[in-house]
Coordinates of C-alpha atoms in Angstrom, one line a residue:
M1 CA 29.5 21.8 8.2
L2 CA 33.1 20.7 7.9
R3 CA 34.7 21.3 11.4
S4 CA 33.5 24.4 13.0
E5 CA 34.5 28.0 13.3
L6 CA 34.7 30.2 16.5
M7 CA 32.3 32.9 16.0
T8 CA 31.7 36.7 16.4
G9 CA 29.6 39.6 15.0
D10 CA 30.5 48.8 11.6
G11 CA 31.6 53.5 10.2
R12 CA 31.9 55.3 6.9
G13 CA 34.0 57.8 5.2
R14 CA 33.7 58.9 1.7
R15 CA 34.7 56.3 -0.9
R16 CA 38.5 56.4 -1.4
G17 CA 38.5 53.6 -3.9
A18 CA 38.4 49.8 -3.2
V19 CA 42.2 49.4 -3.7
L20 CA 43.9 52.6 -2.4
R21 CA 41.9 53.1 0.9
A22 CA 44.2 50.6 2.6
A23 CA 45.7 53.4 4.7
G24 CA 49.4 54.1 5.3
V25 CA 51.4 51.0 5.8
G26 CA 49.1 49.1 3.3
I27 CA 49.6 51.2 0.1
A28 CA 52.8 49.5 -0.8
V29 CA 51.3 46.0 -0.4
T30 CA 48.1 47.0 -2.3
M31 CA 50.0 48.5 -5.2
L32 CA 52.4 45.6 -5.5
A33 CA 49.4 43.2 -5.7
V34 CA 48.0 45.3 -8.5
L35 CA 51.3 45.3 -10.4
L36 CA 51.6 41.5 -10.0
M37 CA 48.2 40.8 -11.2
P38 CA 47.9 38.7 -14.4
D39 CA 46.6 40.4 -17.4
R40 CA 43.1 39.9 -18.5
A41 CA 43.9 37.7 -21.5
A42 CA 45.8 35.2 -19.5
R43 CA 42.9 35.2 -16.8
A44 CA 40.4 34.5 -19.5
E45 CA 42.5 31.7 -21.2
Q46 CA 43.0 30.2 -17.7
A47 CA 39.3 30.4 -16.8
A48 CA 38.4 28.5 -20.0
A49 CA 40.8 25.6 -19.1
P50 CA 39.3 22.6 -17.3
T51 CA 40.6 21.6 -13.9
A52 CA 43.2 18.8 -14.2
G53 CA 43.2 15.5 -12.7
V54 CA 45.2 14.5 -9.7
I55 CA 48.4 16.5 -9.5
E56 CA 51.2 14.9 -7.6
P57 CA 53.8 16.7 -5.4
V58 CA 57.3 17.1 -6.9
M59 CA 59.0 16.8 -3.6
S60 CA 58.5 14.9 -0.3
C61 CA 56.6 16.5 2.6
E62 CA 59.7 16.6 4.6
D63 CA 61.7 18.3 2.0
L64 CA 59.2 21.1 1.8
R65 CA 60.5 22.1 5.2
D66 CA 63.8 23.2 3.8
A67 CA 62.5 24.4 0.4
D68 CA 63.8 27.9 -0.8
L69 CA 60.7 30.2 -0.6
T70 CA 62.7 33.5 -1.0
G71 CA 61.0 33.9 -4.4
I72 CA 57.5 34.5 -2.9
P73 CA 56.9 38.2 -3.6
D74 CA 55.9 40.5 -0.7
A75 CA 55.2 37.7 1.7
S76 CA 58.3 36.6 3.4
T77 CA 57.6 32.9 4.3
V78 CA 59.2 30.6 6.7
I79 CA 58.1 27.0 7.1
S80 CA 58.5 25.6 10.8
T81 CA 57.1 22.2 10.2
A82 CA 56.1 19.9 7.4
K83 CA 55.0 16.4 8.2
P84 CA 52.9 13.6 6.6
A85 CA 49.5 13.2 8.3
T86 CA 45.9 12.0 7.6
A87 CA 43.2 14.5 7.1
P88 CA 40.0 14.1 9.2
Q89 CA 38.2 12.9 5.9
G90 CA 40.7 10.2 5.5
H91 CA 43.1 11.3 2.8
R92 CA 46.8 11.8 3.1
I93 CA 48.2 15.2 3.5
C94 CA 51.4 17.2 4.2
Q95 CA 50.5 19.2 7.2
V96 CA 52.4 22.6 7.1
K97 CA 52.9 25.2 9.6
G98 CA 54.9 28.4 9.2
T99 CA 54.8 32.3 9.3
V100 CA 54.4 35.0 6.9
E101 CA 56.2 38.4 7.4
G102 CA 57.5 37.1 10.6
R103 CA 54.1 37.5 12.6
I104 CA 51.3 35.9 10.8
Q105 CA 51.2 32.1 11.5
F106 CA 49.5 29.7 9.1
V107 CA 48.5 26.1 9.0
A108 CA 47.9 24.2 5.7
E109 CA 46.8 20.8 4.5
L110 CA 48.4 19.9 1.2
P111 CA 47.1 16.6 -0.2
T112 CA 49.8 14.3 -1.4
E113 CA 47.7 11.8 -3.5
T114 CA 44.5 13.6 -4.4
W115 CA 45.0 17.4 -5.2
T116 CA 43.2 18.7 -8.2
G117 CA 44.7 22.1 -8.6
R118 CA 42.2 24.0 -6.2
Y119 CA 43.1 26.0 -3.2
L120 CA 40.6 27.1 -0.5
Q121 CA 41.5 29.6 2.3
A122 CA 39.5 29.8 5.4
G123 CA 39.0 32.9 7.4
C124 CA 39.2 33.6 11.1
G125 CA 36.4 34.3 13.5
S126 CA 36.0 36.7 16.4
F127 CA 39.3 38.4 17.3
C128 CA 41.1 35.3 15.8
G129 CA 44.6 34.6 17.3
Y130 CA 44.3 30.7 16.7
L131 CA 45.2 28.3 14.1
Y132 CA 42.2 26.3 12.7
I133 CA 40.9 25.5 9.3
G134 CA 37.1 26.1 9.8
L135 CA 35.0 25.9 6.6
N136 CA 31.7 27.4 7.2
A137 CA 29.6 26.7 4.1
A138 CA 30.9 23.3 2.8
D139 CA 28.6 20.7 4.3
G140 CA 29.0 17.5 2.4
C141 CA 31.1 19.1 -0.3
A142 CA 32.5 16.0 -2.2
P143 CA 35.6 17.7 -3.6
I144 CA 36.8 18.7 -0.2
E145 CA 35.8 15.4 1.4
G146 CA 37.8 13.7 -1.4
G147 CA 40.9 15.7 -0.7
G148 CA 40.9 17.7 -4.1
F149 CA 41.7 20.9 -2.2
A150 CA 44.8 22.4 -0.6
L151 CA 43.5 24.1 2.5
A152 CA 44.9 26.9 4.7
A153 CA 44.0 29.4 7.3
D154 CA 46.1 31.9 9.6
D155 CA 45.9 33.5 13.0
T156 CA 45.8 37.1 11.6
G157 CA 49.1 38.0 13.3
H158 CA 48.6 37.4 16.9
V159 CA 48.2 34.6 19.5
M160 CA 44.9 34.6 21.4
T161 CA 45.3 34.5 25.2
D162 CA 42.1 35.8 26.9
G163 CA 39.9 35.8 23.7
G164 CA 39.8 39.6 23.6
A165 CA 41.7 42.2 21.7
S166 CA 44.3 43.4 24.2
W167 CA 46.9 42.4 21.6
G168 CA 45.9 45.4 19.4
H169 CA 46.0 48.0 22.2
D170 CA 49.1 49.8 21.1
D171 CA 50.2 47.8 18.1
S172 CA 49.4 49.3 14.7
V173 CA 50.9 46.3 12.8
A174 CA 48.7 43.9 14.6
R175 CA 45.7 46.0 14.0
A176 CA 46.5 46.2 10.3
D177 CA 47.1 42.5 10.1
W178 CA 44.0 41.5 11.7
G179 CA 42.0 44.3 10.1
W180 CA 42.7 44.0 6.4
R181 CA 46.2 42.6 5.5
S182 CA 46.7 39.0 6.8
E183 CA 44.4 37.1 4.5
H184 CA 46.0 38.7 1.5
L185 CA 49.5 37.9 2.7
T186 CA 48.6 34.4 3.5
S187 CA 47.1 34.0 0.1
L188 CA 50.4 35.2 -1.5
S189 CA 52.5 33.0 0.7
L190 CA 50.4 29.7 0.3
K191 CA 50.2 30.0 -3.4
G192 CA 54.0 30.3 -3.3
V193 CA 54.2 27.3 -1.1
I194 CA 51.8 25.2 -3.2
A195 CA 53.9 26.1 -6.4
E196 CA 57.0 24.8 -4.6
F197 CA 55.4 21.6 -3.5
Y198 CA 53.4 20.6 -6.5
G199 CA 55.6 22.4 -9.2
Q200 CA 52.6 24.6 -10.1
R201 CA 50.4 27.3 -8.7
P202 CA 46.8 26.5 -8.0
E203 CA 44.5 26.6 -11.1
R204 CA 41.5 28.0 -9.0
S205 CA 41.5 29.7 -5.6
Y206 CA 38.6 30.1 -3.4
F207 CA 37.8 31.7 0.1
D208 CA 35.1 30.6 2.5
S209 CA 34.3 32.0 6.0
C210 CA 31.6 33.6 8.3
S211 CA 31.3 36.5 10.7
N212 CA 34.6 38.1 11.1
G213 CA 35.8 35.7 8.4
G214 CA 33.0 37.0 6.2
R215 CA 34.3 40.4 6.8
Q216 CA 37.8 39.3 5.6
A217 CA 36.1 37.6 2.6
L218 CA 34.6 40.9 1.5
M219 CA 37.9 42.7 2.3
L220 CA 39.5 40.5 -0.1
A221 CA 37.0 41.2 -2.9
Q222 CA 37.2 45.0 -2.3
R223 CA 41.0 45.5 -1.9
F224 CA 42.5 42.5 -3.4
P225 CA 40.3 41.5 -6.3
Y226 CA 42.8 39.2 -8.1
D227 CA 43.6 37.0 -5.1
F228 CA 40.6 34.6 -5.4
D229 CA 38.3 33.3 -8.2
G230 CA 35.4 32.8 -5.9
I231 CA 34.5 34.1 -2.5
I232 CA 31.8 32.8 -0.1
A233 CA 31.0 35.4 2.8
T234 CA 28.4 34.2 5.3
A235 CA 27.0 36.6 7.9
P236 CA 29.7 39.0 7.2
A237 CA 30.4 41.4 10.1
N238 CA 31.6 43.9 7.3
I239 CA 30.0 47.0 8.9
Y240 CA 32.3 46.3 11.8
S241 CA 33.0 49.6 13.5
A242 CA 29.3 50.5 13.8
G243 CA 28.4 46.9 14.3
F244 CA 30.5 46.6 17.6
G245 CA 31.0 50.1 18.5
Q246 CA 27.3 50.8 18.4
S247 CA 24.9 48.0 17.5
A248 CA 26.4 45.2 19.7
A249 CA 27.2 47.7 22.6
Y250 CA 23.5 49.0 22.4
M251 CA 22.0 45.6 22.5
A252 CA 24.4 44.3 25.3
L253 CA 23.4 47.2 27.5
A254 CA 19.7 46.9 26.5
N255 CA 19.8 43.9 28.6
R256 CA 21.4 45.4 31.7
D257 CA 19.6 47.3 34.5
A258 CA 21.0 50.1 36.7
N259 CA 22.9 47.6 38.7
N260 CA 24.4 46.0 35.5
E261 CA 22.3 43.0 36.1
E262 CA 20.8 41.1 33.1
I263 CA 17.1 41.8 32.6
L264 CA 16.3 39.0 30.2
T265 CA 17.5 35.7 31.4
A266 CA 18.2 32.6 29.4
D267 CA 15.3 30.5 30.8
K268 CA 12.9 33.0 29.0
L269 CA 14.4 32.6 25.5
G270 CA 12.6 29.3 24.6
P271 CA 9.3 30.2 25.7
L272 CA 9.7 33.7 23.9
H273 CA 10.8 32.0 20.7
R274 CA 8.0 29.4 20.6
A275 CA 5.5 32.3 21.1
V276 CA 7.0 34.1 18.1
V277 CA 6.8 30.9 16.0
R278 CA 3.2 30.2 16.9
R279 CA 2.4 33.9 16.0
C280 CA 4.2 33.9 12.5
D281 CA 4.7 30.3 11.6
D282 CA 1.8 30.3 8.9
N283 CA 2.5 33.7 7.5
D284 CA 4.0 32.0 4.4
G285 CA 0.8 29.6 4.1
L286 CA 2.5 26.7 5.6
A287 CA 2.5 25.6 9.3
D288 CA 6.0 24.0 9.7
A289 CA 7.4 25.6 12.7
Q290 CA 9.5 27.8 10.6
I291 CA 9.5 31.5 9.7
T292 CA 10.4 32.0 6.0
D293 CA 10.7 35.8 6.2
P294 CA 10.7 37.5 9.7
R295 CA 9.9 40.9 8.0
D296 CA 6.4 39.7 7.7
C297 CA 6.1 38.8 11.5
R298 CA 4.2 41.3 13.7
F299 CA 4.8 39.7 17.1
D300 CA 4.8 42.0 20.0
P301 CA 6.5 40.8 23.2
A302 CA 3.7 42.5 25.2
S303 CA 1.5 39.7 24.1
V304 CA 3.3 37.4 26.4
A305 CA 3.7 39.8 29.4
C306 CA 3.2 38.5 32.9
S307 CA 0.3 39.5 34.9
P308 CA 1.1 42.5 37.2
G309 CA 3.5 41.4 40.0
E310 CA 4.4 38.0 38.4
D311 CA 7.7 36.8 36.9
R312 CA 7.2 33.3 35.5
V313 CA 9.3 31.4 32.8
R314 CA 6.6 31.4 30.3
C315 CA 5.9 35.3 30.4
L316 CA 7.9 38.5 30.3
T317 CA 8.0 41.2 33.0
P318 CA 7.6 44.8 31.9
A319 CA 11.4 45.4 31.8
Q320 CA 11.9 42.2 29.8
V321 CA 9.2 43.3 27.4
R322 CA 11.1 46.7 27.0
T323 CA 14.3 44.9 26.3
V324 CA 13.0 42.5 23.7
R325 CA 11.5 45.4 21.8
M326 CA 14.8 47.3 22.0
L327 CA 16.6 44.2 20.6
Y328 CA 14.1 43.9 17.7
R329 CA 14.4 47.7 16.9
G330 CA 18.2 47.7 17.0
A331 CA 20.6 50.5 18.1
R332 CA 19.0 54.0 18.1
D333 CA 20.2 57.4 19.2
R334 CA 18.1 59.7 21.5
H335 CA 16.4 61.0 18.4
D336 CA 15.3 57.5 17.4
R337 CA 17.7 57.5 14.4
R338 CA 19.3 54.1 13.5
L339 CA 23.0 53.7 14.3
Y340 CA 23.2 50.4 12.2
P341 CA 20.8 49.2 9.4
G342 CA 18.9 46.6 11.4
G343 CA 18.0 44.9 14.6
L344 CA 17.8 41.3 15.7
E345 CA 14.9 39.6 13.9
R346 CA 11.7 37.9 15.3
G347 CA 12.7 34.2 15.3
S348 CA 16.3 34.8 16.3
E349 CA 15.6 34.5 20.1
L350 CA 17.4 31.3 20.7
D351 CA 20.6 32.7 19.3
W352 CA 20.6 35.4 22.0
A353 CA 22.0 32.8 24.4
D354 CA 25.7 33.3 25.0
M355 CA 25.4 36.4 22.6
I356 CA 23.2 38.8 24.5
V357 CA 22.1 36.7 27.5
S358 CA 24.4 34.8 29.9
T359 CA 24.6 30.9 30.0
P360 CA 26.7 28.6 32.2
D361 CA 28.6 27.5 29.0
M362 CA 29.7 30.7 27.7
Q363 CA 33.3 30.8 26.4
T364 CA 33.8 34.6 27.2
P365 CA 33.5 36.4 30.7
E366 CA 30.3 38.2 29.3
P367 CA 27.9 37.4 26.6
L368 CA 29.6 37.9 23.2
A369 CA 27.9 41.1 22.3
Y370 CA 29.0 42.8 25.7
F371 CA 32.5 41.2 25.8
G372 CA 33.2 41.8 21.9
A373 CA 32.0 45.5 22.1
E374 CA 33.8 46.3 25.1
Q375 CA 37.1 44.7 23.8
F376 CA 36.8 46.5 20.5
L377 CA 36.1 49.8 21.9
K378 CA 38.9 49.6 24.6
H379 CA 41.6 48.2 22.3
L380 CA 41.0 48.7 18.6
A381 CA 38.3 51.3 17.7
F382 CA 40.4 54.5 18.2
R383 CA 43.9 55.7 17.4
R384 CA 44.0 57.0 21.0
N385 CA 42.7 54.1 23.4
P386 CA 40.2 55.1 26.2
P387 CA 41.6 55.0 29.7
E388 CA 42.1 51.5 31.3
S389 CA 39.1 52.2 33.6
F390 CA 36.9 52.1 30.4
T391 CA 33.8 49.8 30.5
L392 CA 30.9 49.2 28.1
A393 CA 28.7 51.4 30.3
D394 CA 30.8 54.4 29.1
T395 CA 29.9 54.0 25.5
L396 CA 28.3 57.0 23.8
F397 CA 25.6 56.5 21.2
G398 CA 24.9 58.8 18.3
A399 CA 26.3 60.5 15.0
R400 CA 29.3 62.0 16.9
M401 CA 30.3 58.6 18.0
L402 CA 30.0 57.1 14.4
R403 CA 32.1 60.0 13.2
R404 CA 34.9 59.0 15.8
L405 CA 34.6 55.5 14.7
E406 CA 35.2 56.4 11.2
R407 CA 38.8 57.3 11.7
M408 CA 39.7 53.6 12.2
S409 CA 36.9 52.0 10.2
R410 CA 38.8 52.1 7.0
W411 CA 41.2 49.4 8.7
Y412 CA 38.3 47.2 9.8
D413 CA 35.1 47.8 7.6
S414 CA 34.7 45.9 4.3
D415 CA 31.6 47.8 3.2
D416 CA 32.7 49.3 0.0
P417 CA 29.8 48.7 -2.5
D418 CA 32.2 49.2 -5.5
L419 CA 33.1 45.7 -6.6
T420 CA 33.9 46.6 -10.1
A421 CA 37.5 45.4 -10.0
F422 CA 36.5 42.0 -8.6
R423 CA 33.8 41.5 -11.2
D424 CA 36.1 42.7 -14.1
A425 CA 38.7 40.2 -12.9
G426 CA 36.2 37.4 -13.3
G427 CA 35.4 36.9 -9.6
K428 CA 32.3 35.4 -8.3
L429 CA 30.8 36.3 -4.9
I430 CA 28.2 34.2 -2.9
L431 CA 26.7 36.0 0.0
S432 CA 24.6 34.2 2.6
H433 CA 23.0 35.1 5.9
G434 CA 20.7 33.5 8.5
W435 CA 17.6 35.4 9.4
A436 CA 17.9 33.9 13.0
D437 CA 21.3 35.5 13.5
G438 CA 21.6 36.8 17.0
V439 CA 25.0 38.6 16.4
V440 CA 25.1 40.2 13.0
P441 CA 21.5 41.7 12.1
P442 CA 20.8 40.2 8.7
R443 CA 19.2 43.4 7.5
G444 CA 22.7 44.9 7.5
M445 CA 23.5 42.2 4.8
L446 CA 20.5 43.3 2.7
A447 CA 21.4 47.0 3.1
Y448 CA 24.9 46.4 1.9
R449 CA 23.8 44.2 -1.0
Q450 CA 21.5 47.2 -1.9
A451 CA 24.3 49.6 -1.8
I452 CA 26.1 47.3 -4.3
E453 CA 23.2 47.3 -6.6
D454 CA 23.0 51.1 -6.3
E455 CA 26.7 51.5 -7.0
M456 CA 26.9 49.0 -9.8
G457 CA 23.9 49.5 -12.1
G458 CA 21.0 47.5 -10.5
Y459 CA 20.1 44.1 -9.6
S460 CA 20.5 42.5 -12.9
Q461 CA 24.0 43.9 -13.3
V462 CA 25.0 42.5 -9.7
Q463 CA 23.6 39.0 -10.8
T464 CA 26.2 38.5 -13.3
F465 CA 28.9 38.0 -10.5
S466 CA 27.1 37.7 -7.1
R467 CA 24.2 35.7 -5.4
L468 CA 22.6 36.1 -2.1
F469 CA 21.0 33.2 -0.2
M470 CA 19.1 34.0 3.1
L471 CA 18.5 30.9 5.2
P472 CA 15.3 31.1 7.4
H473 CA 16.3 29.5 10.6
L474 CA 20.2 29.7 10.4
R475 CA 21.6 31.3 13.6
H476 CA 25.0 33.0 13.5
C477 CA 27.3 31.0 11.1
T478 CA 25.9 27.6 12.3
G479 CA 23.0 25.9 14.3
G480 CA 19.3 26.7 14.4
D481 CA 16.0 24.9 14.7
G482 CA 15.5 24.3 11.0
P483 CA 17.5 23.6 7.9
N484 CA 20.9 25.2 8.8
R485 CA 23.6 23.2 7.0
V486 CA 24.5 24.1 3.5
D487 CA 27.2 23.6 0.8
L488 CA 27.9 26.7 -1.1
V489 CA 31.4 25.5 -2.2
T490 CA 30.1 23.1 -4.8
P491 CA 27.9 25.7 -6.4
M492 CA 30.8 28.1 -6.5
L493 CA 33.1 25.6 -8.2
R494 CA 30.3 25.0 -10.8
W495 CA 30.0 28.7 -11.4
V496 CA 33.7 29.5 -11.5
E497 CA 34.8 26.4 -13.5
D498 CA 31.8 25.5 -15.6
G499 CA 29.7 28.7 -15.9
K500 CA 26.7 27.3 -14.2
V501 CA 25.0 30.0 -12.4
P502 CA 23.6 29.0 -8.9
T503 CA 19.8 29.7 -8.6
K504 CA 19.3 27.6 -5.4
V505 CA 21.0 25.5 -2.8
V506 CA 19.5 22.9 -0.5
A507 CA 19.7 23.3 3.3
S508 CA 19.5 20.3 5.5
Q509 CA 18.6 19.8 9.2
R510 CA 20.0 16.9 11.1
V511 CA 19.0 15.4 14.5
D512 CA 21.5 13.0 15.9
G513 CA 23.3 12.7 12.6
A514 CA 20.1 12.0 10.6
V515 CA 18.7 14.4 8.0
V516 CA 15.1 15.1 9.2
R517 CA 14.3 18.1 6.8
T518 CA 15.6 19.6 3.6
R519 CA 14.6 22.8 2.1
P520 CA 15.6 24.6 -1.1
V521 CA 17.0 28.2 -0.6
Y522 CA 16.7 30.3 -3.6
N523 CA 18.6 33.3 -4.9
Y524 CA 17.3 36.4 -3.0
P525 CA 14.6 37.5 -3.2
V526 CA 13.1 34.3 -4.5
A527 CA 11.5 32.3 -1.6
A528 CA 10.7 28.6 -1.2
A529 CA 6.9 27.7 -1.4
Y530 CA 5.2 24.5 -0.8
D531 CA 3.8 23.0 -4.0
G532 CA 0.9 21.4 -2.1
T533 CA 1.8 17.9 -2.4
G534 CA 4.2 15.5 -0.6
D535 CA 6.2 15.6 2.5
I536 CA 6.9 19.1 3.7
D537 CA 10.2 17.9 5.0
R538 CA 11.6 17.2 1.5
A539 CA 13.0 20.0 -0.7
R540 CA 11.7 18.3 -4.0
N541 CA 8.1 19.4 -2.9
F542 CA 9.0 23.1 -2.9
R543 CA 9.0 25.5 -5.8
P544 CA 10.4 29.1 -6.3
D545 CA 8.0 31.9 -5.4
V546 CA 9.1 35.1 -7.1
P547 CA 7.7 38.2 -5.5
A548 CA 5.5 40.4 -7.5
Q549 CA 7.7 43.4 -6.4
R550 CA 11.3 43.3 -5.3
P551 CA 11.7 44.3 -1.7
D552 CA 13.2 47.8 -1.1
D553 CA 16.2 47.2 1.0
H554 CA 17.3 50.7 1.4
I555 CA 17.6 51.4 5.1
D556 CA 17.8 55.0 6.6
W557 CA 20.6 54.9 9.3
L558 CA 23.2 57.6 10.1
G559 CA 26.1 55.8 8.6
E560 CA 27.2 55.4 5.1
F561 CA 28.6 52.6 2.9
G562 CA 32.0 53.0 1.4

């Protein structure tokens, strides 16, 4: 992974259209974006043109600071600094900082000797509020390492102070910027800056991000289908309102007793995880300390329960058994109806640290699920905020709460399954998710992908513009005790620019910098199967295993997509 991104981890109304559901202040921006989009013939001609060689700037980096950017439509741009620098990969860049529409701060790296006409924008994790270009799925990507891309990211319109969401408490513009608008405006702005610096606009534009950034990625595909040629969304928190307002809140409270003390503690996670792997490791026919598909795992935490009266590291108390079962089952109402399409998977236990269970190294006052859910419900989830005394323990669970969350979900949720405009514009979408994600339940991704297929004519139709890769031991965005590093940018470039459709990627696992295992990850639902010969730690010894029948990823829950 190039650099790293701060992480996080959903609400339905009837479909209002992928473009026009922008709500109030967004309609003018959205309509202007549609009016400015190039015609189909021009896009088709551009798509057929090969990417040029190195394109040199037409001005010095210092001169860009004073360039006239008033011609950038609908994205008033001011550059505050532009100075020569060296990128972490070693190539020379013009490092640029500025603002869009007076509030959204951005940072950009514009190569001065190696640019090949490509632009890549990174999203922003958690509640954002910081400037950092975090590329999630570009591990070892040669065109990026070589400086072929202009890179950029923004802070979504506010500055993070405490890591929370108090910035949006009474600020509808800040909510809109974070919720759906900032990435589009940054795209308009940076393409204008690039045109000024190089004398031409990007030939190809891409977006890559995870978690909240994955939510932003899908927001762009749904609302601004002409902004990017290729979009990569990893572990997207796109069912955001139900995801934080119900799922994360439920799981956080599942691990609290009547005194608000944590039930499951960090020292239990390792032994619990190892017990799960022992139980389900060879379900795929290969004992390799890896669970290929946790849906095949039937581990019951009661199998590692302590003897009556005991509480040892290697076993679970009755209360801990109940908590683990609740985390696996996911958020439910009192009638046992799902409030989110999925719970945490067997095999994800190590990712519960910092997410569900406290550790000494947490970056937030409470585990992420607790802190993020409380901040969302207190400052962003409703038009009228709850009282200042609100805590997560005051959260209600059920259909009525989902309906309340719907009122603002149109600003935050990017779960519209109708991607027709993005497909017709020639856009390509790569989705990915880790089965060991301890923040955003991966079955939510599968349910959303199923909704896309239902909306757009079935699996084969969706395959023409979208692919999905499920990584067995990837945690939330990064990490995991298996192959968890992957380059999705290079396959995206080949798809967009050369028409080579990605059918697999190779994930790698490193220890102390050395690659110790590689595995192929095939386009879902195809799995990787050992061919029976050679080293099980080498991807070349695995073949695609096509299921006899495609999984049914419809999940019955109280919400709706769209």
